[in-house]
Amino acid sequence: MRNGLLLLFLIVASTGGAISIAEAGKVPQSVLDKAELATRAMGQQVLEGNFGVALDRMYPRWKKRAAKKLPGGEGELARRLAEIPKEMARQGISMLKYEVQKPTSAHEVVLLRGEDRQGKAVQMYLEWLVFVPTRAEYRIIDPETRLARRIETLGFQIALNKKGTPEWYFIDGRNCTIADLRSFFPGLPENQKLLGLPKVGGGEIGGAR
């Protein structure tokens, strides 16, 4: 297994190490900026009715798990996403806004462990994980009164990037429990403040449009 470079006896585990944004220098600002921009780009596609981007940009391991839960696999997952605009129209729902805010926290995940040629322990994290808060606003036609109502939902995207690559992938935070997240990244901090999850919620807002 010698190649003249570092000899890594690779053990890849989906573990994570917490990095609070408050700790200066731990997370390059460029990583946070790129996560925010990538989330905004995906949100714009959704706002324009292209829900297929949710499948294209879905974190591969999360996509694989989601597809396994459906009889038709990834094909059925794609079909359901493609039906969302039609179903929204049928129910009198239209998306007005999709806003992306500053990341609340970031973590290094997917730990690579090994040894160099001298037997010295080597370890490095392979991916960035960034929690990016989002706000969506919808216009809904009340089926009883036929009056328009406005609803907002507060959620977040879990933006993931393999270090050294330009691509960002996502897990929708509203469809992912902490237990789900830890099943992929068990090293994420137990302390909720260190984890830094954005707020989730929503409700009706005043003034129909």
Short mmCIF file of C-alpha atoms in Angstrom, two decimals:
data_model
loop_
_atom_site.label_atom_id
_atom_site.label_comp_id
_atom_site.label_asym_id
_atom_site.label_seq_id
_atom_site.Cartn_x
_atom_site.Cartn_y
_atom_site.Cartn_z
CA MET A 1 0.00 0.00 0.00
CA ARG A 2 3.05 2.29 -0.18
CA ASN A 3 2.83 5.13 -2.67
CA GLY A 4 5.63 7.47 -1.50
CA LEU A 5 3.07 9.85 0.03
CA LEU A 6 1.04 9.64 3.20
CA LEU A 7 -0.22 6.12 3.75
CA LEU A 8 -3.75 6.36 5.03
CA PHE A 9 -5.46 3.28 6.36
CA LEU A 10 -8.83 4.79 5.80
CA ILE A 11 -11.69 4.50 8.19
CA VAL A 12 -14.44 6.85 7.10
CA ALA A 13 -17.14 7.49 9.68
CA SER A 14 -20.00 9.97 9.50
CA THR A 15 -18.94 11.88 12.56
CA GLY A 16 -19.04 15.60 13.08
CA GLY A 17 -17.13 18.23 14.99
CA ALA A 18 -18.85 21.41 16.10
CA ILE A 19 -17.57 24.82 15.09
CA SER A 20 -19.45 27.77 16.51
CA ILE A 21 -19.45 30.82 14.24
CA ALA A 22 -18.56 32.83 17.32
CA GLU A 23 -15.18 31.12 17.37
CA ALA A 24 -13.20 33.37 15.05
CA GLY A 25 -11.09 31.66 12.44
CA LYS A 26 -12.65 28.23 12.81
CA VAL A 27 -14.90 28.48 9.75
CA PRO A 28 -13.75 30.49 6.75
CA GLN A 29 -16.23 33.24 6.00
CA SER A 30 -16.12 32.11 2.38
CA VAL A 31 -17.68 28.77 3.39
CA LEU A 32 -20.58 30.51 5.12
CA ASP A 33 -21.06 32.90 2.20
CA LYS A 34 -21.07 30.07 -0.33
CA ALA A 35 -23.58 28.07 1.71
CA GLU A 36 -25.88 31.09 1.86
CA LEU A 37 -25.54 31.82 -1.86
CA ALA A 38 -26.13 28.19 -2.83
CA THR A 39 -29.23 28.04 -0.64
CA ARG A 40 -30.54 31.26 -2.17
CA ALA A 41 -29.97 29.92 -5.69
CA MET A 42 -31.91 26.76 -4.90
CA GLY A 43 -34.68 28.78 -3.26
CA GLN A 44 -35.05 30.92 -6.36
CA GLN A 45 -35.58 27.79 -8.44
CA VAL A 46 -38.27 26.60 -6.03
CA LEU A 47 -39.91 30.04 -6.09
CA GLU A 48 -40.11 29.73 -9.88
CA GLY A 49 -41.86 26.37 -9.55
CA ASN A 50 -38.91 24.11 -10.27
CA PHE A 51 -39.31 21.68 -7.38
CA GLY A 52 -37.12 19.18 -9.24
CA VAL A 53 -34.12 21.11 -7.94
CA ALA A 54 -34.96 19.71 -4.51
CA LEU A 55 -34.12 16.25 -5.88
CA ASP A 56 -31.13 17.35 -7.95
CA ARG A 57 -29.54 19.14 -5.00
CA MET A 58 -30.57 16.64 -2.30
CA TYR A 59 -27.69 15.31 -0.20
CA PRO A 60 -26.93 11.94 -1.87
CA ARG A 61 -27.04 9.80 1.26
CA TRP A 62 -30.29 11.45 2.36
CA LYS A 63 -31.75 10.96 -1.13
CA LYS A 64 -30.83 7.28 -1.06
CA ARG A 65 -32.55 6.81 2.30
CA ALA A 66 -35.66 8.73 1.18
CA ALA A 67 -35.90 6.68 -2.03
CA LYS A 68 -35.66 3.41 -0.10
CA LYS A 69 -38.80 4.34 1.82
CA LEU A 70 -40.87 4.50 -1.37
CA PRO A 71 -42.06 1.50 -3.44
CA GLY A 72 -40.91 3.16 -6.65
CA GLY A 73 -37.58 4.33 -5.31
CA GLU A 74 -36.00 7.50 -6.68
CA GLY A 75 -38.39 7.52 -9.64
CA GLU A 76 -41.36 7.81 -7.28
CA LEU A 77 -39.56 10.49 -5.29
CA ALA A 78 -39.04 12.50 -8.48
CA ARG A 79 -42.69 12.03 -9.47
CA ARG A 80 -43.95 13.32 -6.13
CA LEU A 81 -41.75 16.39 -6.30
CA ALA A 82 -42.91 17.09 -9.85
CA GLU A 83 -46.54 16.95 -8.67
CA ILE A 84 -46.08 19.63 -6.01
CA PRO A 85 -46.78 22.67 -8.27
CA LYS A 86 -49.98 21.05 -9.60
CA GLU A 87 -51.15 20.14 -6.12
CA MET A 88 -50.44 23.64 -4.84
CA ALA A 89 -52.44 25.14 -7.71
CA ARG A 90 -55.30 22.73 -7.07
CA GLN A 91 -55.45 23.83 -3.44
CA GLY A 92 -55.17 27.53 -4.29
CA ILE A 93 -51.67 27.89 -2.84
CA SER A 94 -48.97 30.04 -4.40
CA MET A 95 -45.49 30.82 -3.07
CA LEU A 96 -44.78 34.55 -2.85
CA LYS A 97 -41.36 34.66 -1.26
CA TYR A 98 -38.44 32.44 -0.34
CA GLU A 99 -35.94 34.29 1.80
CA VAL A 100 -32.52 33.07 2.95
CA GLN A 101 -30.85 34.45 6.05
CA LYS A 102 -27.35 34.29 7.50
CA PRO A 103 -26.17 30.85 8.69
CA THR A 104 -26.64 30.20 12.41
CA SER A 105 -23.85 27.64 12.84
CA ALA A 106 -21.42 25.43 10.96
CA HIS A 107 -19.76 22.08 11.61
CA GLU A 108 -17.11 19.87 10.10
CA VAL A 109 -18.45 16.38 9.43
CA VAL A 110 -17.44 13.01 7.95
CA LEU A 111 -14.19 12.20 9.74
CA LEU A 112 -11.35 10.47 7.93
CA ARG A 113 -8.96 8.61 10.24
CA GLY A 114 -5.71 6.89 9.39
CA GLU A 115 -1.96 6.75 9.86
CA ASP A 116 0.96 8.12 7.92
CA ARG A 117 4.04 6.08 6.94
CA GLN A 118 5.62 6.64 10.33
CA GLY A 119 2.52 5.35 12.09
CA LYS A 120 1.49 8.79 13.26
CA ALA A 121 -2.26 9.27 13.61
CA VAL A 122 -3.82 11.41 10.88
CA GLN A 123 -7.39 12.66 10.81
CA MET A 124 -9.30 15.22 8.81
CA TYR A 125 -12.90 16.24 8.25
CA LEU A 126 -14.10 15.90 4.68
CA GLU A 127 -17.31 17.96 4.55
CA TRP A 128 -18.79 21.25 5.71
CA LEU A 129 -22.28 21.30 7.20
CA VAL A 130 -23.99 24.68 7.53
CA PHE A 131 -27.41 25.49 9.00
CA VAL A 132 -29.06 28.17 6.85
CA PRO A 133 -32.37 29.69 8.06
CA THR A 134 -35.14 30.24 5.52
CA ARG A 135 -38.49 31.99 5.43
CA ALA A 136 -41.21 31.19 2.89
CA GLU A 137 -44.40 33.14 2.35
CA TYR A 138 -47.52 31.68 0.73
CA ARG A 139 -50.83 33.02 -0.50
CA ILE A 140 -53.72 30.66 0.21
CA ILE A 141 -57.33 30.91 -0.94
CA ASP A 142 -59.59 29.88 1.91
CA PRO A 143 -61.90 27.18 0.47
CA GLU A 144 -64.84 28.36 2.60
CA THR A 145 -64.64 32.14 2.39
CA ARG A 146 -62.72 32.33 -0.93
CA LEU A 147 -60.66 35.06 0.67
CA ALA A 148 -56.89 35.21 0.34
CA ARG A 149 -54.71 34.59 3.39
CA ARG A 150 -50.97 34.87 3.78
CA ILE A 151 -48.99 32.23 5.63
CA GLU A 152 -45.30 32.21 6.53
CA THR A 153 -43.15 29.22 7.39
CA LEU A 154 -39.80 29.46 9.15
CA GLY A 155 -37.41 26.63 8.46
CA PHE A 156 -33.86 25.92 7.43
CA GLN A 157 -31.71 24.11 4.94
CA ILE A 158 -28.82 21.91 5.97
CA ALA A 159 -26.22 22.85 3.35
CA LEU A 160 -23.43 20.31 2.80
CA ASN A 161 -20.25 20.60 0.79
CA LYS A 162 -17.38 18.22 0.19
CA LYS A 163 -14.29 20.29 0.93
CA GLY A 164 -12.43 21.40 -2.15
CA THR A 165 -15.44 21.07 -4.47
CA PRO A 166 -17.89 23.74 -5.69
CA GLU A 167 -21.08 21.70 -5.28
CA TRP A 168 -23.52 22.17 -2.41
CA TYR A 169 -26.24 19.69 -1.48
CA PHE A 170 -29.14 20.03 0.93
CA ILE A 171 -31.39 18.39 3.48
CA ASP A 172 -34.64 20.24 4.26
CA GLY A 173 -34.54 20.87 7.99
CA ARG A 174 -38.33 20.73 8.33
CA ASN A 175 -38.31 17.16 7.02
CA CYS A 176 -35.38 16.01 9.14
CA THR A 177 -35.37 15.25 12.85
CA ILE A 178 -32.32 15.62 15.05
CA ALA A 179 -32.27 11.83 15.30
CA ASP A 180 -32.19 11.60 11.49
CA LEU A 181 -29.34 14.07 11.38
CA ARG A 182 -27.33 12.29 14.05
CA SER A 183 -27.75 8.99 12.21
CA PHE A 184 -25.61 10.50 9.44
CA PHE A 185 -23.41 12.69 11.63
CA PRO A 186 -23.32 11.16 15.13
CA GLY A 187 -20.49 13.44 16.25
CA LEU A 188 -22.63 16.58 16.13
CA PRO A 189 -22.76 18.26 19.55
CA GLU A 190 -25.38 17.22 22.06
CA ASN A 191 -25.53 20.76 23.42
CA GLN A 192 -28.35 22.52 21.57
CA LYS A 193 -26.61 25.90 21.70
CA LEU A 194 -23.50 24.45 20.11
CA LEU A 195 -25.59 22.63 17.53
CA GLY A 196 -27.14 25.94 16.53
CA LEU A 197 -30.36 24.83 14.86
CA PRO A 198 -32.40 27.71 13.39
CA LYS A 199 -35.95 28.35 14.57
CA VAL A 200 -38.81 26.48 12.93
CA GLY A 201 -42.41 27.70 12.95
CA GLY A 202 -44.83 29.90 11.10
CA GLY A 203 -48.43 31.01 10.93
CA GLU A 204 -50.79 33.50 9.35
CA ILE A 205 -49.61 37.03 8.76
CA GLY A 206 -51.88 40.04 8.42
CA GLY A 207 -53.11 41.65 5.22
CA ALA A 208 -54.06 39.58 2.20
CA ARG A 209 -52.42 40.34 -1.14
#
